[in-house]
XYZ file of C-alpha atoms in Angstrom:
117
model
C 150.586 105.325 202.581
C 148.181 108.141 202.521
C 145.163 108.134 200.025
C 146.226 111.201 197.613
C 149.304 109.388 197.360
C 146.684 106.186 196.454
C 145.181 108.044 194.566
C 147.758 109.107 191.870
C 148.909 105.802 191.899
C 145.771 104.714 190.905
C 145.223 107.007 188.269
C 148.545 106.304 186.501
C 148.206 102.248 186.440
C 145.129 103.333 185.062
C 146.137 105.951 182.121
C 149.291 103.598 181.859
C 146.575 100.638 180.726
C 145.401 102.272 177.670
C 146.513 101.757 174.203
C 148.350 104.668 172.897
C 149.983 105.359 169.676
C 153.969 105.524 168.733
C 153.844 109.571 168.492
C 152.001 108.995 171.877
C 148.418 109.643 171.207
C 145.580 107.118 172.609
C 144.483 104.800 169.585
C 140.387 105.055 169.799
C 138.142 103.314 167.152
C 135.191 104.847 165.748
C 132.426 101.543 166.188
C 128.522 101.459 166.266
C 126.594 102.183 169.335
C 125.007 99.181 171.089
C 121.635 101.390 171.503
C 121.136 102.536 167.927
C 118.840 100.496 165.898
C 119.604 98.324 162.848
C 117.476 100.643 160.670
C 119.893 103.420 161.724
C 122.857 101.458 161.999
C 122.497 100.108 158.072
C 121.432 104.121 156.684
C 124.750 105.173 158.442
C 126.417 102.363 157.164
C 125.244 102.281 153.333
C 126.278 106.696 153.400
C 129.811 105.793 155.576
C 130.331 103.210 152.512
C 129.500 105.406 150.114
C 131.672 108.371 151.204
C 135.369 107.416 151.536
C 135.107 104.124 153.961
C 136.753 101.166 152.261
C 134.039 98.172 152.937
C 135.915 95.753 150.766
C 136.797 93.722 153.442
C 133.286 93.347 155.257
C 131.426 91.863 151.573
C 130.950 88.344 151.380
C 134.087 86.004 151.633
C 135.977 88.995 152.621
C 139.283 88.230 155.683
C 135.977 91.008 157.831
C 133.260 89.302 156.730
C 131.604 87.417 159.808
C 130.302 88.376 161.900
C 127.961 88.989 159.556
C 125.525 91.591 161.712
C 124.752 94.955 160.379
C 126.400 96.559 164.069
C 129.702 94.921 163.485
C 129.912 95.572 159.881
C 129.044 99.228 160.537
C 131.444 99.590 163.060
C 134.331 98.098 160.363
C 132.790 100.648 157.941
C 132.650 103.959 160.888
C 136.137 102.937 161.896
C 137.749 102.625 157.859
C 135.463 106.125 157.453
C 136.972 107.848 160.360
C 140.406 107.102 160.128
C 140.275 107.582 156.346
C 139.094 111.354 156.464
C 139.211 112.460 160.477
C 141.895 114.863 159.041
C 140.044 116.481 157.071
C 137.827 116.941 159.676
C 135.626 114.501 159.412
C 134.104 112.985 162.712
C 132.959 109.728 164.446
C 129.035 111.206 164.488
C 126.784 109.036 161.825
C 123.734 110.800 163.459
C 124.260 109.439 166.885
C 124.572 106.056 166.229
C 128.553 105.769 166.563
C 130.896 106.753 169.465
C 134.954 106.886 170.337
C 135.976 103.905 172.170
C 139.332 103.240 173.581
C 139.128 99.542 173.923
C 139.978 98.215 170.269
C 136.852 95.837 169.023
C 139.535 93.316 167.229
C 139.887 92.553 171.045
C 136.819 91.739 172.025
C 135.215 88.179 172.951
C 133.997 86.387 169.305
C 131.355 84.293 169.037
C 131.270 82.556 165.431
C 128.890 80.125 164.707
C 129.528 77.452 162.762
C 127.232 76.953 160.050
C 127.019 72.667 158.956
C 126.575 71.771 154.802
């Protein structure tokens, strides 16, 4: 098999592994940038929740409260805001605290510590 054909085959396999929406568009998530400090993430989280993101599910005793970290809550709020308002021109910027990814963040391995009472 020629090297060019092998490269094309590899590219097709790679592209086929990226999740797609039913209309053929690639799925994407707006998440907190791992390199952003918690203080910046908290500011951006507060802004997103006050400007259109649906942050009810990250409140205490709600389904997305855990893991209870600024990064995880910010990712939830950023993604909510972005998908709710991107058709009106919203971006996934949040003062450089967020990034777009094609990897579903809900599929990452989560380590939730149990608290004994």
